[in-house]
Short mmCIF file of C-alpha atoms and ligand atoms in Angstrom, two decimals:
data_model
loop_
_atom_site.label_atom_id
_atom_site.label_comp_id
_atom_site.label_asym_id
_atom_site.label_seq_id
_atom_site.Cartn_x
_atom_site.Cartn_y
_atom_site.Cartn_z
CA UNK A 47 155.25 27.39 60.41
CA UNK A 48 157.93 26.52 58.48
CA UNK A 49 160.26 23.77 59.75
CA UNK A 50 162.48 24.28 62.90
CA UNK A 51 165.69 25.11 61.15
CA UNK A 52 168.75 25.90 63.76
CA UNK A 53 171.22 28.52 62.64
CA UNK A 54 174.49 29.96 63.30
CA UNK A 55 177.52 30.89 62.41
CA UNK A 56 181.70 31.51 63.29
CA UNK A 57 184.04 34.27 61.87
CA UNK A 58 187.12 32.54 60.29
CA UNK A 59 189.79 32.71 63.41
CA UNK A 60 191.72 29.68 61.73
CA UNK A 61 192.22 26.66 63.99
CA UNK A 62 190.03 26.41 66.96
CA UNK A 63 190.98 25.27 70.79
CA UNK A 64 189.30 23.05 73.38
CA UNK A 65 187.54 26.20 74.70
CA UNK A 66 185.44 26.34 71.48
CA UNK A 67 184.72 22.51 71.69
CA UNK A 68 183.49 22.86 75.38
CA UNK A 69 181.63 26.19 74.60
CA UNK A 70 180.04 26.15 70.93
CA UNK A 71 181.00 22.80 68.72
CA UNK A 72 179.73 20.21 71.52
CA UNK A 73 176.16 22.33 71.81
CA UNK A 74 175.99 22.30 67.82
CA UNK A 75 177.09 18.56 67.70
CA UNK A 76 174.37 18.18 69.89
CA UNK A 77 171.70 20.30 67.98
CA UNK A 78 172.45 18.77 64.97
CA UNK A 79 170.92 15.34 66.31
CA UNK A 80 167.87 17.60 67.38
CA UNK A 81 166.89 20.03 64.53
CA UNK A 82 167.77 20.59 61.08
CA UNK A 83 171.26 22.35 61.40
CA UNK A 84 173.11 24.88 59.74
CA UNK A 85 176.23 26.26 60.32
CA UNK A 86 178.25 28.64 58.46
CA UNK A 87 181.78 30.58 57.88
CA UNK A 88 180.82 33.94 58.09
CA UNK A 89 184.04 35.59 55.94
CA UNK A 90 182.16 38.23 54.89
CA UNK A 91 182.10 39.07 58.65
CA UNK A 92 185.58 38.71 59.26
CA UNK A 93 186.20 41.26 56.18
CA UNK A 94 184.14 44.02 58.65
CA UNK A 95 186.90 44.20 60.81
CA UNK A 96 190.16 42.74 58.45
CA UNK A 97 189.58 44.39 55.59
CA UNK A 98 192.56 45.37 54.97
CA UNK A 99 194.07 42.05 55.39
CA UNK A 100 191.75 39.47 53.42
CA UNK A 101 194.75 37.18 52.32
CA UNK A 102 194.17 35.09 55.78
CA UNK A 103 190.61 34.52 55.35
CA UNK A 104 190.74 31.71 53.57
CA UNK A 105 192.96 29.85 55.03
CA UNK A 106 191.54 30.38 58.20
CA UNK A 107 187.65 29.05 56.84
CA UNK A 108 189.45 25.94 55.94
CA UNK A 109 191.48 25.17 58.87
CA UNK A 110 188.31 25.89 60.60
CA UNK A 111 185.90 23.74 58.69
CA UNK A 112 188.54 20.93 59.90
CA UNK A 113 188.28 21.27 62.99
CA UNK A 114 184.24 21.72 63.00
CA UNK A 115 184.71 17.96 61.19
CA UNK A 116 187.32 16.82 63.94
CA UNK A 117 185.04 17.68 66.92
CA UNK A 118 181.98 15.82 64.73
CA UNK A 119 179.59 18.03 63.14
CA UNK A 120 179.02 15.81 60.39
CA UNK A 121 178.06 16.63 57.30
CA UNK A 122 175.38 14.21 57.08
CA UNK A 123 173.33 15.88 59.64
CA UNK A 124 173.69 19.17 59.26
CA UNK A 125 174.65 21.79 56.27
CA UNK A 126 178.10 23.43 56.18
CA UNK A 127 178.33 26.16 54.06
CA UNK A 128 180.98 29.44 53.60
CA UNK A 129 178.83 32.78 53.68
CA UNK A 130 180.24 34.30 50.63
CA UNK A 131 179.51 31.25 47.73
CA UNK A 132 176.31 32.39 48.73
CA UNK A 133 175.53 35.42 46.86
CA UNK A 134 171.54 35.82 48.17
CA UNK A 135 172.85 36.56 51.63
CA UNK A 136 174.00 39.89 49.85
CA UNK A 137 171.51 40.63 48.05
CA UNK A 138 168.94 39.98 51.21
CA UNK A 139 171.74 42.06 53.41
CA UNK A 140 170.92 44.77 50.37
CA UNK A 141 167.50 44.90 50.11
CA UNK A 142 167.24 44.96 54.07
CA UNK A 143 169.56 47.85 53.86
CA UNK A 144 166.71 50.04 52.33
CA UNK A 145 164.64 49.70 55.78
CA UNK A 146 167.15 49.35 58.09
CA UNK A 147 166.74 52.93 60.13
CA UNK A 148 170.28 54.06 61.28
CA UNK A 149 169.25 54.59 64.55
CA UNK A 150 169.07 50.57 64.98
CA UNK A 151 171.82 50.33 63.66
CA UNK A 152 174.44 52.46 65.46
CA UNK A 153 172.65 51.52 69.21
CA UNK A 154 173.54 48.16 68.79
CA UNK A 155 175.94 47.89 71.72
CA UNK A 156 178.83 46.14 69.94
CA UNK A 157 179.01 49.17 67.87
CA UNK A 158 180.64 51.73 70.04
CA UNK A 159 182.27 48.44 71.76
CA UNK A 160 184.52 46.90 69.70
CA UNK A 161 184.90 50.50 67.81
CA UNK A 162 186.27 51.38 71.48
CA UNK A 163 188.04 47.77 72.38
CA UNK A 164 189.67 47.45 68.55
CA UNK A 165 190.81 51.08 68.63
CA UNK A 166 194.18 49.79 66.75
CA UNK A 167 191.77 48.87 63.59
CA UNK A 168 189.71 51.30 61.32
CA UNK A 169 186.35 50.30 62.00
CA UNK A 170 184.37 53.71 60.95
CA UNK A 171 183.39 52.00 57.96
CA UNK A 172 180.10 51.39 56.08
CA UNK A 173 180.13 47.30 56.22
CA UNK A 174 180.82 47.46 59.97
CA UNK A 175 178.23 49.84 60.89
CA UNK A 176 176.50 46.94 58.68
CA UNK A 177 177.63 44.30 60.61
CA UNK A 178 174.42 42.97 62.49
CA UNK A 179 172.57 43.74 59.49
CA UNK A 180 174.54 41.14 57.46
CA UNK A 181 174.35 38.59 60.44
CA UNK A 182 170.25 39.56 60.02
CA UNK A 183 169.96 38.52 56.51
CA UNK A 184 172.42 35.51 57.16
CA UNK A 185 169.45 34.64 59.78
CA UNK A 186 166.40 35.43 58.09
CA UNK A 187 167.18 34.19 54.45
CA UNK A 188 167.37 30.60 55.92
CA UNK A 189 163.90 31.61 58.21
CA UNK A 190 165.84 29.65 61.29
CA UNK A 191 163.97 29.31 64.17
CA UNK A 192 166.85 29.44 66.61
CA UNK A 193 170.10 30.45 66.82
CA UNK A 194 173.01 29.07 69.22
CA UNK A 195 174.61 32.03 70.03
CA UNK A 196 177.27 33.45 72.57
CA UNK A 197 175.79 36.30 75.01
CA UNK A 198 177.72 39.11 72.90
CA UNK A 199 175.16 38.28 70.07
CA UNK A 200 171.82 38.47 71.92
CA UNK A 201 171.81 41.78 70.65
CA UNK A 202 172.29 41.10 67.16
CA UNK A 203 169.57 38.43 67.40
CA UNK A 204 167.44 40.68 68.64
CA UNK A 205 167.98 43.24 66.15
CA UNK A 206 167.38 41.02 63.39
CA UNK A 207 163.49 39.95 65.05
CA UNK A 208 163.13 43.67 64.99
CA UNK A 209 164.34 43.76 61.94
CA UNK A 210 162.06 40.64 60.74
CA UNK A 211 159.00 42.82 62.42
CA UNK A 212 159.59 45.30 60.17
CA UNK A 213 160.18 43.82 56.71
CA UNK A 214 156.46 41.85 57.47
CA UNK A 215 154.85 45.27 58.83
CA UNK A 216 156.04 47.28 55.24
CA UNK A 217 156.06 44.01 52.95
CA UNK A 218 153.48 41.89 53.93
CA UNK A 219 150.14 44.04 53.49
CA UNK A 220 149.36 43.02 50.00
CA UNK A 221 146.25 44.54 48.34
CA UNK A 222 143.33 42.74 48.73
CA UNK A 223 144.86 40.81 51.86
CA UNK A 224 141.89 40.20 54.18
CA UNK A 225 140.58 38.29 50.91
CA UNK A 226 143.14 35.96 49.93
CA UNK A 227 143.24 35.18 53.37
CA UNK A 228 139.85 34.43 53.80
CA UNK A 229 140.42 32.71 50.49
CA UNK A 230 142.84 29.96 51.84
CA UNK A 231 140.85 29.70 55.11
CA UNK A 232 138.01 28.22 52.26
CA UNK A 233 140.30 25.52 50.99
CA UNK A 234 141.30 24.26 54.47
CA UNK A 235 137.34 22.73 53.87
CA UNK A 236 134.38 23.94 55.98
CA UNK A 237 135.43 21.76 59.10
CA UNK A 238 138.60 22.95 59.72
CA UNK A 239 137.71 26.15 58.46
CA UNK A 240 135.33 27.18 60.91
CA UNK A 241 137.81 25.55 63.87
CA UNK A 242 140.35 27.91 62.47
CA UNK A 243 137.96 30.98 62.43
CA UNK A 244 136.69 30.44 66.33
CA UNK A 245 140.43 30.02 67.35
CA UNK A 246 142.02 32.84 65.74
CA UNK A 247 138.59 35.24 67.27
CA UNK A 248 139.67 33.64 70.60
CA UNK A 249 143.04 34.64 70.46
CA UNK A 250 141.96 38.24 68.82
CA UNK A 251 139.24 38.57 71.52
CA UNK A 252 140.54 36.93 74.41
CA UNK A 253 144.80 37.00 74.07
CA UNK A 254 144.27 33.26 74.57
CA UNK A 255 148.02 32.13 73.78
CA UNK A 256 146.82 28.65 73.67
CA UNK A 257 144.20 29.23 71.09
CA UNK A 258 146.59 31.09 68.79
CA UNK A 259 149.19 27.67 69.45
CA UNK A 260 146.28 25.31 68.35
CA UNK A 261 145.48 27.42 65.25
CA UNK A 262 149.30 27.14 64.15
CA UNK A 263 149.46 23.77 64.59
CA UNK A 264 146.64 23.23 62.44
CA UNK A 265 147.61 24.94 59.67
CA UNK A 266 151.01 23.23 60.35
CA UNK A 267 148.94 20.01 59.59
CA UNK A 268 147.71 21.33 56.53
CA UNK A 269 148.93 20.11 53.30
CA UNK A 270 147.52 21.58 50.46
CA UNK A 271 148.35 25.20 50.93
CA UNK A 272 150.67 27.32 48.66
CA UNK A 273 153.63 28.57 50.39
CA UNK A 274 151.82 32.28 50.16
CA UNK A 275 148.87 31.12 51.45
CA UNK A 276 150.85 29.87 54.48
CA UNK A 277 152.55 32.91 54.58
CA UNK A 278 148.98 34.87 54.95
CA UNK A 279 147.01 32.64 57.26
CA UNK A 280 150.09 32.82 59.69
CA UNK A 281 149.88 36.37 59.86
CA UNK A 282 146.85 36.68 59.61
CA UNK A 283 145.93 34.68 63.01
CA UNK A 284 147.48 37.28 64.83
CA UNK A 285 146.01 39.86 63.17
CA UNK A 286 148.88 41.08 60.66
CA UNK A 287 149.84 40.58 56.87
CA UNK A 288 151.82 38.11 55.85
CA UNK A 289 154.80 36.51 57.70
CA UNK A 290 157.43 36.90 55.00
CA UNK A 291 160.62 36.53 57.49
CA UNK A 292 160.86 34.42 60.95
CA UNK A 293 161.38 36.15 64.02
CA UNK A 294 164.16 33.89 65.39
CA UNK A 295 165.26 33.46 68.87
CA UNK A 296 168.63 33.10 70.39
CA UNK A 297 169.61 29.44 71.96
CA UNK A 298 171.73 31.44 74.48
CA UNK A 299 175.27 29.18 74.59
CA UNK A 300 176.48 29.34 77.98
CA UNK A 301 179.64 30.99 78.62
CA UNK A 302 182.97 28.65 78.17
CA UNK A 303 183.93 27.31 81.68
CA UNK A 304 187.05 26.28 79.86
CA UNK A 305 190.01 27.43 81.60
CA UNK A 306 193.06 28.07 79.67
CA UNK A 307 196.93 27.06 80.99
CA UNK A 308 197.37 30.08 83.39
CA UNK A 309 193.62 29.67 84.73
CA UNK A 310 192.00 32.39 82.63
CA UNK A 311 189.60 31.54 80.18
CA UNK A 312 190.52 29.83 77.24
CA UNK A 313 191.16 32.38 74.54
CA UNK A 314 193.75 32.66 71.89
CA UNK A 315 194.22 36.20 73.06
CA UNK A 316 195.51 35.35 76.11
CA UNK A 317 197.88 32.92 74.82
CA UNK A 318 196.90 29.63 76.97
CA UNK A 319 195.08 27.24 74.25
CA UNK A 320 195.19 23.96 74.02
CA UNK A 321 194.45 23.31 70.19
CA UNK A 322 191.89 21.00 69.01
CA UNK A 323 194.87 19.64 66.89
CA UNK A 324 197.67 20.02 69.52
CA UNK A 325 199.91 16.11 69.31
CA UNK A 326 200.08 14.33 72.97
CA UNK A 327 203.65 15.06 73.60
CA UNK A 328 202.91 18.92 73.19
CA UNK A 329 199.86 18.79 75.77
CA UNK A 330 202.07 17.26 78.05
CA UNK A 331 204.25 19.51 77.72
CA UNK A 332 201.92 22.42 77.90
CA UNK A 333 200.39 20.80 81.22
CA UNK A 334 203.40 19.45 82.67
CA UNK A 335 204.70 23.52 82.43
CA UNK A 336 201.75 25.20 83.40
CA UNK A 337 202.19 27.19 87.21
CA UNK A 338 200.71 25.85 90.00
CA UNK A 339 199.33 27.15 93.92
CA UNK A 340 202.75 29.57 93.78
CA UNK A 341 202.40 29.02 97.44
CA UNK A 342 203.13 25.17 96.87
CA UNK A 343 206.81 26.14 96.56
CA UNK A 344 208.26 22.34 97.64
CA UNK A 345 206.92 19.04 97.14
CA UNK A 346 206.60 18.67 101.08
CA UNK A 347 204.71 21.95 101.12
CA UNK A 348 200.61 21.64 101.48
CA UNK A 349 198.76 23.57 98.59
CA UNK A 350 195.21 24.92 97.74
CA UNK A 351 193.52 23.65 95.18
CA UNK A 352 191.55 26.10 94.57
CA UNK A 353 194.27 28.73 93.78
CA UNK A 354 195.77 26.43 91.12
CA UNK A 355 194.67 26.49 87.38
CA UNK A 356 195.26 22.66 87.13
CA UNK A 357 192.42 22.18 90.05
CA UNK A 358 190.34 23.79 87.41
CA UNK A 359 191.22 21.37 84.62
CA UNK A 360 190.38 18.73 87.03
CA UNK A 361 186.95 20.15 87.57
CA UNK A 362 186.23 20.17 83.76
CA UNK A 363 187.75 16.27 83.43
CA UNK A 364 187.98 14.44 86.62
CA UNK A 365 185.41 11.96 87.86
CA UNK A 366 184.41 12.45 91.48
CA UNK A 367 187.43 9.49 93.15
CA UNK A 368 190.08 11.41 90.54
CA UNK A 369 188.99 14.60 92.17
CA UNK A 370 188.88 14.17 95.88
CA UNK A 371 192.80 12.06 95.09
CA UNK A 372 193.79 15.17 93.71
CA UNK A 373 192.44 17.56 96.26
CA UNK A 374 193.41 15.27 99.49
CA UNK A 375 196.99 15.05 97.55
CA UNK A 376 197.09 18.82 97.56
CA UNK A 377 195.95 19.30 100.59
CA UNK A 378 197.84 17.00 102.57
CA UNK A 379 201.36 17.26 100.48
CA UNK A 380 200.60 13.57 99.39
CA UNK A 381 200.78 14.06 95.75
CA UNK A 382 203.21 16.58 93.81
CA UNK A 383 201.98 18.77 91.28
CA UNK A 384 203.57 16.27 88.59
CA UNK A 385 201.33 12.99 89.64
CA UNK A 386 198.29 15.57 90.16
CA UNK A 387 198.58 16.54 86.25
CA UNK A 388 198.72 13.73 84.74
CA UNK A 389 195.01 12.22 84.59
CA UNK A 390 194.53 15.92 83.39
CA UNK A 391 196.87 14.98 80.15
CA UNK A 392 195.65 11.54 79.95
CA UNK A 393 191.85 13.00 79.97
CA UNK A 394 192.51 15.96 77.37
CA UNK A 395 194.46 13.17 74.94
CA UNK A 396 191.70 10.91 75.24
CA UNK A 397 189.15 14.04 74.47
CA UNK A 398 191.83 14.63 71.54
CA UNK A 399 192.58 11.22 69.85
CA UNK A 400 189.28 10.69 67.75
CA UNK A 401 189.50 14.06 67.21
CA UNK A 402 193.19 14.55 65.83
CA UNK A 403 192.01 11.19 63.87
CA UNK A 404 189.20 12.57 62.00
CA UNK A 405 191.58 15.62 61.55
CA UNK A 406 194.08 13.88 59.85
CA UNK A 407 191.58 12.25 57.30
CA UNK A 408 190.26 15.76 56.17
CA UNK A 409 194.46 16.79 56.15
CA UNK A 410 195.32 13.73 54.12
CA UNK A 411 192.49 14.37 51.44
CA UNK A 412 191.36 18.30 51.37
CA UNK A 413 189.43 17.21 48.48
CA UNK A 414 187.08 15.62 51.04
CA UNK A 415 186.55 18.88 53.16
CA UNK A 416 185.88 21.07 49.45
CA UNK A 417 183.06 18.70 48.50
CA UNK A 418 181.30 18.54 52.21
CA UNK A 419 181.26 22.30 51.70
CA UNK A 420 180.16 22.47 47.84
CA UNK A 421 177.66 20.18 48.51
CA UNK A 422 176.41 22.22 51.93
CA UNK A 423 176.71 25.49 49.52
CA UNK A 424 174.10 24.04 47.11
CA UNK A 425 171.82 23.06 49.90
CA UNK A 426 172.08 26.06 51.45
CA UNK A 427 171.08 28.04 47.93
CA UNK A 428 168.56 26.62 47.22
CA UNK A 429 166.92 27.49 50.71
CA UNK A 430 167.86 31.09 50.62
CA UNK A 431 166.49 30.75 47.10
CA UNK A 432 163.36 29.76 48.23
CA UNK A 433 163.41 32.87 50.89
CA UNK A 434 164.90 35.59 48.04
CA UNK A 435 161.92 34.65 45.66
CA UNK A 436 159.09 35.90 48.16
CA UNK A 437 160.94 38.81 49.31
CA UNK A 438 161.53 39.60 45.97
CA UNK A 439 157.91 39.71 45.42
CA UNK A 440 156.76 41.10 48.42
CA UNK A 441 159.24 43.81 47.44
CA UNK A 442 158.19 44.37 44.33
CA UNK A 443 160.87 42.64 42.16
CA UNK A 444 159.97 39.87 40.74
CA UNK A 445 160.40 40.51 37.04
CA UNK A 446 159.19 37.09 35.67
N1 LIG B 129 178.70 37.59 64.58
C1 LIG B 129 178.92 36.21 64.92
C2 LIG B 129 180.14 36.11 65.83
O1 LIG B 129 180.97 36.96 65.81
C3 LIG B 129 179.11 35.36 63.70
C4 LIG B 129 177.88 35.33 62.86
C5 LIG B 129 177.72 35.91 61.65
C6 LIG B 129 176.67 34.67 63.17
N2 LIG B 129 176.44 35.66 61.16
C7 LIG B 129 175.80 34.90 62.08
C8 LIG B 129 176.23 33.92 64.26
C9 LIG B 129 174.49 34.42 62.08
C10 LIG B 129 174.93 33.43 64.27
C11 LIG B 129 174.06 33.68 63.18
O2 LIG B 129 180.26 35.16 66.54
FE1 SF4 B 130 197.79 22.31 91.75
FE2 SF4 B 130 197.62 19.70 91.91
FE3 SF4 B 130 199.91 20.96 92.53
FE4 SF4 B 130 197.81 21.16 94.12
S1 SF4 B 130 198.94 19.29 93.62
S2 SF4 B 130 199.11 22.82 93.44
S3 SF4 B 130 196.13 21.16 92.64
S4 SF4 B 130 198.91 20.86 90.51
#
């Protein structure tokens, strides 16, 4: 229907650690080659749940945009844009707001959740009750097609196709619907016309999915119809109004395997990153310290690999050989833990160097990282532009 735009965003945590490269940057580096690509700062969504303490925010949106940069999203591929310089996803976030029954809103499971698991933070407000309403407009205003998200967010992705549902069910019966629909049908020219009619009774008459697949793709094809028009016919093939908003679908992310320094997952929380950033002496040094099998108490003592965090690192970096050196070594009291680390630090500073060099470009010139993002900011108006005008009309708004 519209093109296959690829969506998501990150809340502002400030710089980010090798367990966000494994788990989200390398899967949107990877999208970004695949689909047109936008990803976002969501600081509005940090404010939900900092509120109180909004001095960090920005800071933390530009050390992150670095690091988004160091592990190569590039700029020239995909749009990167900061939530708040764009005003629409308020105003969409507003005008949801007026359909948006309660109910949906306070089952959401990360509701009670994080009310529960952030106890020590006043979250009985209004904007976090809000929160997966805000992520909905974020979604829909750009009419993305899928979006790479963690397993915590299925719901909110969810929510907003429910959401999306909705908005087309109250917005997109326009008077006199069945006839501008019919109306476009006409200019598609008698042909394709009539092929369009037979599939969309197939599909009304029969449920045949493929029928309703071949009638998209035609009007996919099409080129001479309005936006509204396209808006209509899609709907209308299925036997609703007009498709205003895009249900989107969650790319589900799988979890980070990333093991952290004491064999937990990687997680800032827990206090065992390795930063994206981190210099070569200091991973050394956070390797070379990091505990071991505790059973492995002297070098001539056998261990078990499979009790030692290291072991893990070696399953995210080591080839096969490196793998069955370190595990014999272990095994058999032929290595000690020393020797066994070190193609783990020679693997993470090789994963490192480009990255701490295309760091240190964006460090040595922040005037480069402000225009990537005022230039991803205009792009990324003037698609939620394009989204604001028709729900503005369907809505009943447009003034002009
Ligand atoms: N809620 C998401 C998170 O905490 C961040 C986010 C905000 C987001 N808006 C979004 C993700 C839109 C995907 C799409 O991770
Ligand atoms: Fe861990 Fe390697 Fe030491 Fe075995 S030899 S305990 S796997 S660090």
């Amino acid at each position: 229907m519209y093109e296959t735009r690829v969506l998501s965003g990150m809340r502002p945590t400030g710089s980010l650690h090798l367990g966000h490269y494994h788990g989200v940057l390398k899967n949107w580096a990877r999208l970004q080659t695949e689909y047109p690509c936008l990803f976002f700062v969501a600081d509005w969504h940090a404010l939900t749940t900092d509120y109180d303490a909004p001095g960090d925010v920005q800071k933390n949106c530009w050390d992150m945009v670095v690091d988004w940069l160091a592990a190569g999203i590039d700029p020239n591929q995909a749009i990167l844009f900061i939530q708040s310089q764009i005003a629409e996803h308020a105003e969409l976030h507003l005008l949801l707001s007026m359909m948006a029954p309660l109910g949906w809103l306070e089952r959401v499971p990360t509701y009670k959740d994080q009310q529960e698991k952030l106890s020590h933070k006043d979250l009985s407000t209004y904007g976090f009750l809000g929160y997966p309403l805000l992520q909905a407009a974020d979604i829909l205003i750009y009419r993305a097609r899928f979006v790479p998200v963690g397993e915590d967010q299925v719901p909110h992705v969810e929510f907003t196709r429910e959401v999306a549902r909705r908005f087309n069910h109250l917005y997109g019966k326009e008077p006199g619907f069945e006839d501008k629909a019919k109306a476009a049908v006409k200019k598609m020219g008698t042909k394709k016309a009539r092929l369009l009619n037979e599939l969309r009774t197939r599909f009304m008459e029969q449920g045949e999915a493929e029928a309703l697949s071949r009638a998209q793709a035609l009007l996919e094809g099409q080129q001479n119809l309005s936006r509204g028009d396209r808006e209509r016919l899609y709907g209308w093939l299925e036997g609703g109004g007009k498709k205003i908003l895009v249900e989107p679908e969650a790319l589900l992310t799988e979890a980070s395997k990333m093991p952290g320094l004491d064999g937990q997952k990687m997680s800032k929380s827990y206090g065992n990153t390795i930063s994206l950033r981190e210099d070569p002496e200091s991973v050394a040094k956070k390797i070379r310290t990091m505990p071991t099998d505790p059973a492995r108490v002297k070098r001539s003592d056998p261990g078990t690999p499979e009790k030692c965090p290291v072991w893990s690192l070696h399953l995210v970096y080591s080839d096969e050989a490196k793998k069955r050196w370190a595990h014999d070594g272990c095994t058999t009291a032929g290595i000690g833990c020393l020797e066994c680390k070190q193609p783990v630090i020679d693997a993470i500073n090789a994963e490192l160097a480009p990255m701490r060099a295309r760091a240190q470009v964006y460090l040595d010139d922040p005037t480069l990282v402000r225009n990537i993002v005022a230039d991803g900011c205009e792009k990324a108006k003037r698609l939620a532009g394009e989204t604001m005008r028709d729900v503005r009309e369907a809505m009943g708004l447009s003034y002009s």
